[in-house]
Coordinates of C-alpha atoms and ligand atoms in Angstrom, one line a residue:
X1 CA 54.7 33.5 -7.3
X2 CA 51.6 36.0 -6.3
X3 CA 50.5 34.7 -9.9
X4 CA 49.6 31.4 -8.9
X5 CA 46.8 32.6 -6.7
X6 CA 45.2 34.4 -9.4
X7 CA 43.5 33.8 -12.3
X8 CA 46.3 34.5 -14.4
X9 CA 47.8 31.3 -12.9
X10 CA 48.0 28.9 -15.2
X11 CA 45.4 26.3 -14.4
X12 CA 42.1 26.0 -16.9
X13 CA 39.1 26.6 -16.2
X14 CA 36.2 24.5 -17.1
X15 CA 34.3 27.6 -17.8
X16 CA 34.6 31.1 -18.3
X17 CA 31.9 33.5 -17.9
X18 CA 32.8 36.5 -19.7
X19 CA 32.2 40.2 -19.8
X20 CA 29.0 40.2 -18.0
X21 CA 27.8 42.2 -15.5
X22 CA 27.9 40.8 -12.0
X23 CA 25.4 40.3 -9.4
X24 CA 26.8 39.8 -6.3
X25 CA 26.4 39.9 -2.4
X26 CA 28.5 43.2 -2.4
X27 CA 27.3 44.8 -5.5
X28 CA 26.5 44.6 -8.9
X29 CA 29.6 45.4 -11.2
X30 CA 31.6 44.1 -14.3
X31 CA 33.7 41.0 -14.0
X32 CA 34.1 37.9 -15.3
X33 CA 32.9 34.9 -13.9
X34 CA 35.7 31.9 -13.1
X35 CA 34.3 28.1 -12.6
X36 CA 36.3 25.1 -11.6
X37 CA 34.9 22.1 -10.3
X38 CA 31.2 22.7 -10.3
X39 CA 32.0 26.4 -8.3
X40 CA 33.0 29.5 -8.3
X41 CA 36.6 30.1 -7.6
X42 CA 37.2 33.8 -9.2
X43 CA 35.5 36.7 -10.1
X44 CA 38.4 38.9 -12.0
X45 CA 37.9 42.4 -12.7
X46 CA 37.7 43.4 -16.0
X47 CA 41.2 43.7 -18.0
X48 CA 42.8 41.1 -15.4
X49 CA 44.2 38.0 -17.7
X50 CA 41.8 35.2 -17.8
X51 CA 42.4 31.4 -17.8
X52 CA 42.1 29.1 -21.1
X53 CA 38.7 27.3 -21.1
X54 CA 35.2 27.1 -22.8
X55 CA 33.6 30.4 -23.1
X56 CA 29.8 31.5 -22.2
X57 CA 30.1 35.3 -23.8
X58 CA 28.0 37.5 -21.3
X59 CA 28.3 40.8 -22.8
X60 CA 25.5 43.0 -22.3
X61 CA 23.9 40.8 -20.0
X62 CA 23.3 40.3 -16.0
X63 CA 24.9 37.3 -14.0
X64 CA 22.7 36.8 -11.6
X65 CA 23.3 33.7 -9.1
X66 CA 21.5 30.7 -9.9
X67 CA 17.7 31.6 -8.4
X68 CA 15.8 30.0 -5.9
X69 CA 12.3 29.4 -6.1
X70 CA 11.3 28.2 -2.8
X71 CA 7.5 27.5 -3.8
X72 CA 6.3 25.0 -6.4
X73 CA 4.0 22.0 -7.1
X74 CA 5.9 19.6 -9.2
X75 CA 3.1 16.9 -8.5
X76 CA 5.2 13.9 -8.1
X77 CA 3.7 11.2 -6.6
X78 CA 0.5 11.1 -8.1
X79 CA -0.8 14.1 -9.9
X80 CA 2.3 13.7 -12.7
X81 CA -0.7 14.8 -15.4
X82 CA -0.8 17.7 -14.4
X83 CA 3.2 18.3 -14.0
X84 CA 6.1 16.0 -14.2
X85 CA 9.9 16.7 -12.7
X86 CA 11.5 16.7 -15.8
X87 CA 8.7 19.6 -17.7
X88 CA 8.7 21.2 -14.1
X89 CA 12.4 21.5 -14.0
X90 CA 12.8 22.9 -17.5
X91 CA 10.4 25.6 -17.2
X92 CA 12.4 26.6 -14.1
X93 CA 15.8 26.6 -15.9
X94 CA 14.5 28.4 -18.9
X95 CA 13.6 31.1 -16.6
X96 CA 17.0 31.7 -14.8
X97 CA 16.0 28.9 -11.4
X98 CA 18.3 26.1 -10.9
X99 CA 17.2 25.5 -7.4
X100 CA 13.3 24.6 -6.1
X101 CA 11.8 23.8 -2.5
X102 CA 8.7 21.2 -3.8
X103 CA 5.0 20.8 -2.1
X104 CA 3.8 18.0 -0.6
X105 CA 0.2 18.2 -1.3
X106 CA 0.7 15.6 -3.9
X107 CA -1.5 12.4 -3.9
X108 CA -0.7 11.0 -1.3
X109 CA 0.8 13.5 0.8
X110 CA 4.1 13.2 1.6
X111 CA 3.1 14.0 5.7
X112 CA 6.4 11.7 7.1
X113 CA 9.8 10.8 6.3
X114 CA 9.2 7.4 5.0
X115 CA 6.8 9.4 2.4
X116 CA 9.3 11.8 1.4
X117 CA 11.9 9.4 1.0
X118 CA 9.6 7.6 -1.1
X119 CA 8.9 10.8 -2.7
X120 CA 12.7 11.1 -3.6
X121 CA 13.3 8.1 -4.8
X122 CA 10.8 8.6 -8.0
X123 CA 12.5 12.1 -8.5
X124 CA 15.9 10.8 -8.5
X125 CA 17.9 11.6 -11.8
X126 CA 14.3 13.0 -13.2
X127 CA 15.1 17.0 -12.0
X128 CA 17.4 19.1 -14.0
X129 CA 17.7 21.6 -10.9
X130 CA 18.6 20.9 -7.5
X131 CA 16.1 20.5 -5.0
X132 CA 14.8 20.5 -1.6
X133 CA 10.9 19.3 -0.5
X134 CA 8.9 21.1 1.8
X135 CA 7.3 18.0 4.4
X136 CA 3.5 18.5 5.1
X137 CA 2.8 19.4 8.5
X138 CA 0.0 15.9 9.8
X139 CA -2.9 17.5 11.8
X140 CA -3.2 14.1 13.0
X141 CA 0.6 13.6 14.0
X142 CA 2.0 17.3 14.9
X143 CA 4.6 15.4 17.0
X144 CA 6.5 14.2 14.2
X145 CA 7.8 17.6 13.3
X146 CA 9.9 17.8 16.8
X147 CA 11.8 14.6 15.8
X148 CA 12.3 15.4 12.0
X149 CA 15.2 14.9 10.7
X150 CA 17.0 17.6 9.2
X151 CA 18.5 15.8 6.1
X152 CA 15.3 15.1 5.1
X153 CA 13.3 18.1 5.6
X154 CA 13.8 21.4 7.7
X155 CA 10.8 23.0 6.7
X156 CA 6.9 21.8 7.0
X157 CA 3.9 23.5 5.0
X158 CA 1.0 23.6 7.4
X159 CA -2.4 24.5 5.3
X160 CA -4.9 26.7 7.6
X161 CA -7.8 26.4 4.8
X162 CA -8.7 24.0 2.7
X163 CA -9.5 23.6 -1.3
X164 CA -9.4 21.3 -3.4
X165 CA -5.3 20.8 -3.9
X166 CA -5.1 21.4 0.6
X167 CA -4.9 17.2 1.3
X168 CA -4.7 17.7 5.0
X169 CA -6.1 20.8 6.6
X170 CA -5.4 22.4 10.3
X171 CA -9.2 23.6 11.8
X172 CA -8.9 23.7 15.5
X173 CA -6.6 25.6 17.2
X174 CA -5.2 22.9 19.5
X175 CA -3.7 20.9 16.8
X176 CA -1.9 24.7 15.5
X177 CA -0.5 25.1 19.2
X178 CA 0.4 21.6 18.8
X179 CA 2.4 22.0 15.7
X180 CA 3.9 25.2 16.8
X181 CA 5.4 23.6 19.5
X182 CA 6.8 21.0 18.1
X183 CA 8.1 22.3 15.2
X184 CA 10.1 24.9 17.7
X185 CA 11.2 22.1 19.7
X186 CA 12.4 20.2 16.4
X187 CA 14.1 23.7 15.4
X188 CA 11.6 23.5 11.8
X189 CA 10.6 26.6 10.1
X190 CA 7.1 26.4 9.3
X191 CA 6.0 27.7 5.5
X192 CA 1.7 28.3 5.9
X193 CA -0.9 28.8 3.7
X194 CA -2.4 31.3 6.2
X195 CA -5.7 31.6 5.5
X196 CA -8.5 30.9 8.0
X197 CA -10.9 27.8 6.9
X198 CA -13.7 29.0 9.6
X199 CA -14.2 32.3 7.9
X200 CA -14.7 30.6 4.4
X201 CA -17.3 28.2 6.0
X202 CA -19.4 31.3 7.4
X203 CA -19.6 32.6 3.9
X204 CA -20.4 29.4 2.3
X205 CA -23.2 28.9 4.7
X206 CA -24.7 32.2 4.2
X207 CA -23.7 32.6 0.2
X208 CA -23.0 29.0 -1.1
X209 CA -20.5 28.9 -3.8
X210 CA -20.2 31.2 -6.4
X211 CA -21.2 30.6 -10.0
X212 CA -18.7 33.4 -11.8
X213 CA -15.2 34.4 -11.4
X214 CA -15.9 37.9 -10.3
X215 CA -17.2 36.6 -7.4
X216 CA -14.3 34.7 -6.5
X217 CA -12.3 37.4 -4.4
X218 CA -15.4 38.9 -3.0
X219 CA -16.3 34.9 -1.5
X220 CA -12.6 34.1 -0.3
X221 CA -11.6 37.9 0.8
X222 CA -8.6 39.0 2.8
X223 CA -10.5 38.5 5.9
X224 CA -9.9 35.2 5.8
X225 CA -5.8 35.9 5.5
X226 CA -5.9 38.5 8.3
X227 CA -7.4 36.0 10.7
X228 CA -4.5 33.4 9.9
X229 CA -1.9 35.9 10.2
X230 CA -3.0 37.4 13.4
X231 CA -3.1 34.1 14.4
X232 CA 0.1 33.3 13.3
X233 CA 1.8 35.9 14.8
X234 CA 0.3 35.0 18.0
X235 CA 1.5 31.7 18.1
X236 CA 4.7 32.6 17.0
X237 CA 5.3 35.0 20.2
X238 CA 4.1 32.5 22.3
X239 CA 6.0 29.3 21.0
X240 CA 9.1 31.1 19.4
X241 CA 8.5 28.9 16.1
X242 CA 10.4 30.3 12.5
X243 CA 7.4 30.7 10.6
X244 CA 7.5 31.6 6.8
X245 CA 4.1 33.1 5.7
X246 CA 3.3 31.9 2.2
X247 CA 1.9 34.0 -0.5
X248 CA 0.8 37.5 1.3
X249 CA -2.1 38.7 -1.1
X250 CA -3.2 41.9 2.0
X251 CA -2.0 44.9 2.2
X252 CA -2.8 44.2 5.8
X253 CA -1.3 40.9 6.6
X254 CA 1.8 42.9 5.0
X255 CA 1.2 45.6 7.6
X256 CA 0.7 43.2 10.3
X257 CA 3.7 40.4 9.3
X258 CA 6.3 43.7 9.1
X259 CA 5.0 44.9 12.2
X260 CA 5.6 41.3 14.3
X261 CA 9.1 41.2 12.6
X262 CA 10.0 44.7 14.1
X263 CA 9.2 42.7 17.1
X264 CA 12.1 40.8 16.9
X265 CA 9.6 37.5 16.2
X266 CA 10.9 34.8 13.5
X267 CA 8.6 36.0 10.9
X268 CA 8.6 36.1 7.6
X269 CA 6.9 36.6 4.5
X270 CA 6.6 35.7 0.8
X271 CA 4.8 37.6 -2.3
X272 CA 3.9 35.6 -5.3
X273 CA 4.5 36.5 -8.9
X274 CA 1.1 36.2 -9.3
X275 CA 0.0 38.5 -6.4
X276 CA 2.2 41.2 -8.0
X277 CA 1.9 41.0 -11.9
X278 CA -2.3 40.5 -11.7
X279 CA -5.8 41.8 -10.2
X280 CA -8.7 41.1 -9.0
X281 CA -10.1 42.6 -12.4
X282 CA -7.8 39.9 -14.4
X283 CA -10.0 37.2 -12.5
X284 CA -13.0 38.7 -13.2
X285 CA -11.8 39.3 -17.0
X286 CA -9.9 36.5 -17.8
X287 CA -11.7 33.5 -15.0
X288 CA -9.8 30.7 -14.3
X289 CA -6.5 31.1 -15.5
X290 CA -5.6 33.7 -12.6
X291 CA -7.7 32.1 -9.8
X292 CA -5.7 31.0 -7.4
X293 CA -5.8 30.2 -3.7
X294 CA -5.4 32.6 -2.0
X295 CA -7.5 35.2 -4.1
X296 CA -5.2 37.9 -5.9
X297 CA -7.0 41.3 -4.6
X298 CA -6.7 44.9 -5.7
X299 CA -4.9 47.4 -7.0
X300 CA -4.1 49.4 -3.7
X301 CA -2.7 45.4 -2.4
X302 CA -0.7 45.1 -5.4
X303 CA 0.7 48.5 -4.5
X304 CA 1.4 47.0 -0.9
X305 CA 3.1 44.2 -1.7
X306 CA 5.6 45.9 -4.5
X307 CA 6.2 48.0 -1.7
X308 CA 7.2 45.2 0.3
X309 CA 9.0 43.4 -2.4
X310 CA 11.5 47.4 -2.9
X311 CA 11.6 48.3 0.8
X312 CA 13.3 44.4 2.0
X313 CA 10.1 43.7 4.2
X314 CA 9.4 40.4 2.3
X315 CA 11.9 37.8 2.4
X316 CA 11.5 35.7 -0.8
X317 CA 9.5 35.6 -4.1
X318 CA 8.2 32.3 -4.8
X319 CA 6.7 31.2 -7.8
X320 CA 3.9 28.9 -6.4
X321 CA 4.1 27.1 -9.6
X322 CA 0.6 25.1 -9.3
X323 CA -0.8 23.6 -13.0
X324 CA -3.5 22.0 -14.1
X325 CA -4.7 20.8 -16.5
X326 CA -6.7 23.3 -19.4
X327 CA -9.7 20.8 -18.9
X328 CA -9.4 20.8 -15.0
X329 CA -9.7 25.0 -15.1
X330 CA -11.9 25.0 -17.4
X331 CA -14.9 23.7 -15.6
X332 CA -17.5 25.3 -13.6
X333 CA -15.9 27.9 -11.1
X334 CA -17.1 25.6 -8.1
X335 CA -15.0 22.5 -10.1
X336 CA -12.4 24.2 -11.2
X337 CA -9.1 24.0 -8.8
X338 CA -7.0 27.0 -7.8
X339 CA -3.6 27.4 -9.0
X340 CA -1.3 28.7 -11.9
X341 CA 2.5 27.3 -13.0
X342 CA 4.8 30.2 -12.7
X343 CA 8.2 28.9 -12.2
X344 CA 9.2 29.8 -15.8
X345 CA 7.2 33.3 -15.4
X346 CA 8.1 34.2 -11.8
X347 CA 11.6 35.9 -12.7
X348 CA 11.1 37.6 -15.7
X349 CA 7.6 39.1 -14.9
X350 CA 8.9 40.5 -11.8
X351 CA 12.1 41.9 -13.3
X352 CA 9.3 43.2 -16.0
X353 CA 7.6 44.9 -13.3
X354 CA 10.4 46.0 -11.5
X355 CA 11.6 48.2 -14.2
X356 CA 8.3 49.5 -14.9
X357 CA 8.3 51.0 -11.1
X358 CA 11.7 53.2 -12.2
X359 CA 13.9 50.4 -10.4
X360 CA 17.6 50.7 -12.2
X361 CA 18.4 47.8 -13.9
X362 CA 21.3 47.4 -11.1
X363 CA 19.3 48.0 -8.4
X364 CA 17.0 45.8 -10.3
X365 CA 18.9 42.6 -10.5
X366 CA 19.9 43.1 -6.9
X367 CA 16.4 42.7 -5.9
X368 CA 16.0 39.6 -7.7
X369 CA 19.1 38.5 -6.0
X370 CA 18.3 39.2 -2.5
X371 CA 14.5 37.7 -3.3
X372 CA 15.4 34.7 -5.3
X373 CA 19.0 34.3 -4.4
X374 CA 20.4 35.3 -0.7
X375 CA 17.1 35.2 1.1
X376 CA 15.6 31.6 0.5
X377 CA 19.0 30.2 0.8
X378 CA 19.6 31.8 4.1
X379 CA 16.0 31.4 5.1
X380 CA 16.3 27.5 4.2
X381 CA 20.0 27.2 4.7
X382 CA 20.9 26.3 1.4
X383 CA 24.6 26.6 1.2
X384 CA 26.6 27.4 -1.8
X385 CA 23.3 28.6 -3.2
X386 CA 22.4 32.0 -3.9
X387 CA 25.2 34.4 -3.5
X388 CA 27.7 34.5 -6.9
X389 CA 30.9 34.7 -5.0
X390 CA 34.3 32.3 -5.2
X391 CA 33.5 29.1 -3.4
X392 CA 29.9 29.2 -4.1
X393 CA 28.4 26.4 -6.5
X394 CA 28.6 27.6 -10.0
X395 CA 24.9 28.0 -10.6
X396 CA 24.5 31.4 -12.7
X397 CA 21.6 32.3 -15.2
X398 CA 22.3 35.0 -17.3
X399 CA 19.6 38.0 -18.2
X400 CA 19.2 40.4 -21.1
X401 CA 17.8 43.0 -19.6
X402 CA 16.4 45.1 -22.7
X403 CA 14.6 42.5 -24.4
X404 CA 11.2 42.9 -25.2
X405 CA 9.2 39.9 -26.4
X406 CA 5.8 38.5 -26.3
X407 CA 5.6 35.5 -24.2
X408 CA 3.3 32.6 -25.7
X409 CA 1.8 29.3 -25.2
X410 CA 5.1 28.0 -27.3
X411 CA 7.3 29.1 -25.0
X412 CA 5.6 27.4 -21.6
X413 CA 7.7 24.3 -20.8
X414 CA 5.4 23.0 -18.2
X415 CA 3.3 20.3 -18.9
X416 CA 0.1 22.1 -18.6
X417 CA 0.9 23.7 -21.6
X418 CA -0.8 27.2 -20.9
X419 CA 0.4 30.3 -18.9
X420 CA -1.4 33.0 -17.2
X421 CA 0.8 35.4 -19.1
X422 CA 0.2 34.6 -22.7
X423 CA -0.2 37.8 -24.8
X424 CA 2.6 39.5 -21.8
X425 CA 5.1 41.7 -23.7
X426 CA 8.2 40.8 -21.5
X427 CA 10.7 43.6 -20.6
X428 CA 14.0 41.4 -19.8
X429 CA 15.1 37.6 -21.0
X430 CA 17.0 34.6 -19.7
X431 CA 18.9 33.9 -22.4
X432 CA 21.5 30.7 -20.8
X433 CA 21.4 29.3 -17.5
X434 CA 24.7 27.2 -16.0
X435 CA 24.2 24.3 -13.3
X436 CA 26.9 22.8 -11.1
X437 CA 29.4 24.7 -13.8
X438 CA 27.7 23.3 -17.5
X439 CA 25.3 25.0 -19.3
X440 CA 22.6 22.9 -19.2
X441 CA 19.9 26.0 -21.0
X442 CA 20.7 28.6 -23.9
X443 CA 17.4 29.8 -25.2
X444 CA 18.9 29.6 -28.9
X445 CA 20.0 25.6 -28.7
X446 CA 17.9 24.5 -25.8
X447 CA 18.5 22.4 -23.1
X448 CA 21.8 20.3 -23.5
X449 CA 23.1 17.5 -21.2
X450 CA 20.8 15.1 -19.1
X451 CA 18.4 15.9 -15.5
X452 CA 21.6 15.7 -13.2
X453 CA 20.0 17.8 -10.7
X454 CA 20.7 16.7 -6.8
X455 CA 18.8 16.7 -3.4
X456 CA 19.8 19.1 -1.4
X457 CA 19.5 17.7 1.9
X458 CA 19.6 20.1 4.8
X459 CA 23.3 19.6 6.2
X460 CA 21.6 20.1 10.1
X461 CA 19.9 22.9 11.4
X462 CA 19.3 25.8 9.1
X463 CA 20.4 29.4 9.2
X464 CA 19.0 32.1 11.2
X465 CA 17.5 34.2 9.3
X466 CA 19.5 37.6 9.6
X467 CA 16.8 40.0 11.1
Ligands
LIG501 O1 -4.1 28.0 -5.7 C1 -3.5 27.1 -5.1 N1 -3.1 26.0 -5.7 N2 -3.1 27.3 -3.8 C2 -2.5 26.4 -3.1 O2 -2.3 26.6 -2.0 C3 -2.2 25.1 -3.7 C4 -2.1 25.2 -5.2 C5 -2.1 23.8 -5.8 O3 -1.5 22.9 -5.3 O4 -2.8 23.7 -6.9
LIG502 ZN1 1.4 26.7 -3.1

């Protein structure tokens, strides 16, 4: 009888995960991976009989849970010539994401629920991940955020400066006390670019705009973060408002966003592939293909935020997967908008770097899992996402760890077409990536199956974030 409730019972799977080597909430270990459904439902030690069923062979490789990358531009409506749901959704499956939290600085904005719901509507059966949108915080209309509705959106970006992808831009402080309160009255977690727009106008007064890409850090600098931060935090112990601070580039706003944490606040961070795989010196080297907003800085902040990324102080990697198009980055610096994709990139950089910093390969992949797995989907209360354990949805992407490989322009799936790390030698490859149970990627046959990816709509208030 005990047999029935094991995976030696006799019921098939529809899909057997086998002899891998286990990422989960508890530790990383050998087992076998048992789906039924579209989930989870065992995870069998090695040696225990398994089920009859179709067979993903996961010898020498990592299961890691399905990641989440809680930052990208996917464009849609408007700017789908720079980036399209179904290229944007590839290039996240091909490297090991099957869930993303989309941007809404897209043309127009989508600043209310009738323009998200508009916003889903065009998406529908275009994604091959599941997905979640980030609304845009209105300057104009802060109010909205304490009536949102949490099957729509549970989370609003708010943009402190402005470039040329920021469509709507917070200045004055009232309309950030405004928003602060609201969004704590409408129980909204917050996600901000926080840089300070009033710094950056001082400079362009006195400097104007610069002509070359080595003076691109020195004319946004990390002043202009540690303002916003400060700011932030500030608001945040007055108001009580989750906030979620969007690509950290400081070693100081890491200093400062740890520190108001330890407080107790509802504060969080992010670090950026980007921020942790480049330099200041790549900019200056290489121009626009790592200039983004903010500014990636030096060596010593790189240093920071690894540090942040090993030690648990940041709460999620995001990719913030931003293309456009060669000829749009190719013009004259003051042209040229800021941003680089990365959703493809994000994972196996970091695991690349991770190793290079005498991380274990377990210790490793539990990073990734905490960073692109447990922490976003607690943080944005994304259940059955993120953790491999029974019950959860059967979203897994599986990772050679070893592999070494040069990462070219052939391999980008975003429309853009070009990647900030062409010429990268790669330590570590997605090799297949399951949604909802199917494979839907193997990097020797490609992508099989059709965009079935779902909205994720938050099921009513989200999570509290653990700490
Ligand atoms: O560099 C950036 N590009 N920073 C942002 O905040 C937005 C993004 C974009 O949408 O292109
Ligand atoms: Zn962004």
């Amino acid at each position: 009888m005990e047999q029935l409730n094991t995976v030696s019972g006799h019921l098939p799977a529809d899909l057997v995960v086998e002899g891998g080597r286990v990422v989960t909430p508890d530790g990383v270990r050998d087992a076998n991976v048992v789906v039924r459904d579209g989930r989870i439902t065992e995870l069998p030690e090695p040696g225990v009989p398994l089920p009859p069923g179709p067979r993903v062979d996961a010898r020498g490789r990592y299961v890691l849970p399905g990641l989440i990358d809680s930052h990208v531009h996917f464009r849609t409506p408007g700017l789908e010539y720079k980036e399209d749901w179904d290229h944007g959704s590839r290039a996240a499956l091909a490297g090991g994401v099957t869930t993303v939290i989309d941007m809404p600085n897209t043309r127009p904005p989508s600043l209310d629920e009738a323009g998200l719901l508009a916003k889903a509507e065009l998406i529908d059966g275009t994604s091959w991940t599941d997905y979640r949108f980030h609304i845009g915080a209105d300057p104009d209309r802060p109010e909205l955020l304490a009536e949102l509705d949490p099957r729509i959106a549970t989370s609003a970006k708010i943009f402190m400066a402005g470039h040329h992808t920021a469509p709507v831009v917070f200045r004055d402080e009232e309309q950030l006390r405004r928003a602060f309160a609201a969004a704590a009255r409408g129980g909204v977690r917050l996600v901000l670019h926080a840089e300070d727009q009033h710094v950056f106008d001082l400079l362009d007064a006195d400097s104007g705009v610069p002509d070359s890409y080595a003076q691109y850090e020195p004319h946004r600098p990390r002043s202009g973060g540690i303002v916003a931060v400060a700011r932030v935090i500030h608001l945040v112990r007055e108001y009580g408002t989750k906030a979620h601070v969007l690509h950290v580039s400081s070693a100081e706003e890491a200093d400062l966003l740890t520190a108001a944490a330890a407080e107790g606040l509802p504060l969080t961070f992010e670090v950026t592939g980007h921020h942790l795989s480049f330099t200041h010196d790549d900019t200056t080297r290489r121009g626009p293909r790592t200039r983004l907003s903010p500014a990636i800085r030096e060596c010593r902040d790189q240093k920071r935020l690894w540090r942040a990324v090993l030690n648990g102080e940041a709460a999620t990697l995001g990719s913030d997967h931003a293309p456009h198009t060669v000829e749009e980055k190719n013009r004259p610096p003051a042209d040229a908008p800021p941003g680089l994709p990365g959703v493809q990139e994000l994972a196996t950089g970091v695991w690349t770097g991770l190793l290079t910093r005498d991380t274990g390969p377990d210790a490793a992949a539990a990073h990734l899992a905490r960073l692109m797995g447990e922490g976003p989907a607690r943080l944005f209360g994304l259940p059955g996402k993120g953790r491999l354990e029974p019950g959860a949805d059967a979203d897994l992407t599986l990772l050679d760890p070893s592999a070494r490989w040069q990462f070219s322009a052939r391999d980008v799936h975003s429309l853009c077409g070009w990647s900030a790390y062409e010429g990268w030698t790669f330590t570590g490859r997605f090799t297949t990536t399951v949604k909802a149970g199917r494979v839907c990627w193997d990097a020797r046959t490609g992508f099989t199956g059709r965009p079935e990816g779902r909205w994720l709509r938050g099921l009513g208030r989200p999570l509290e974030v653990a700490r």
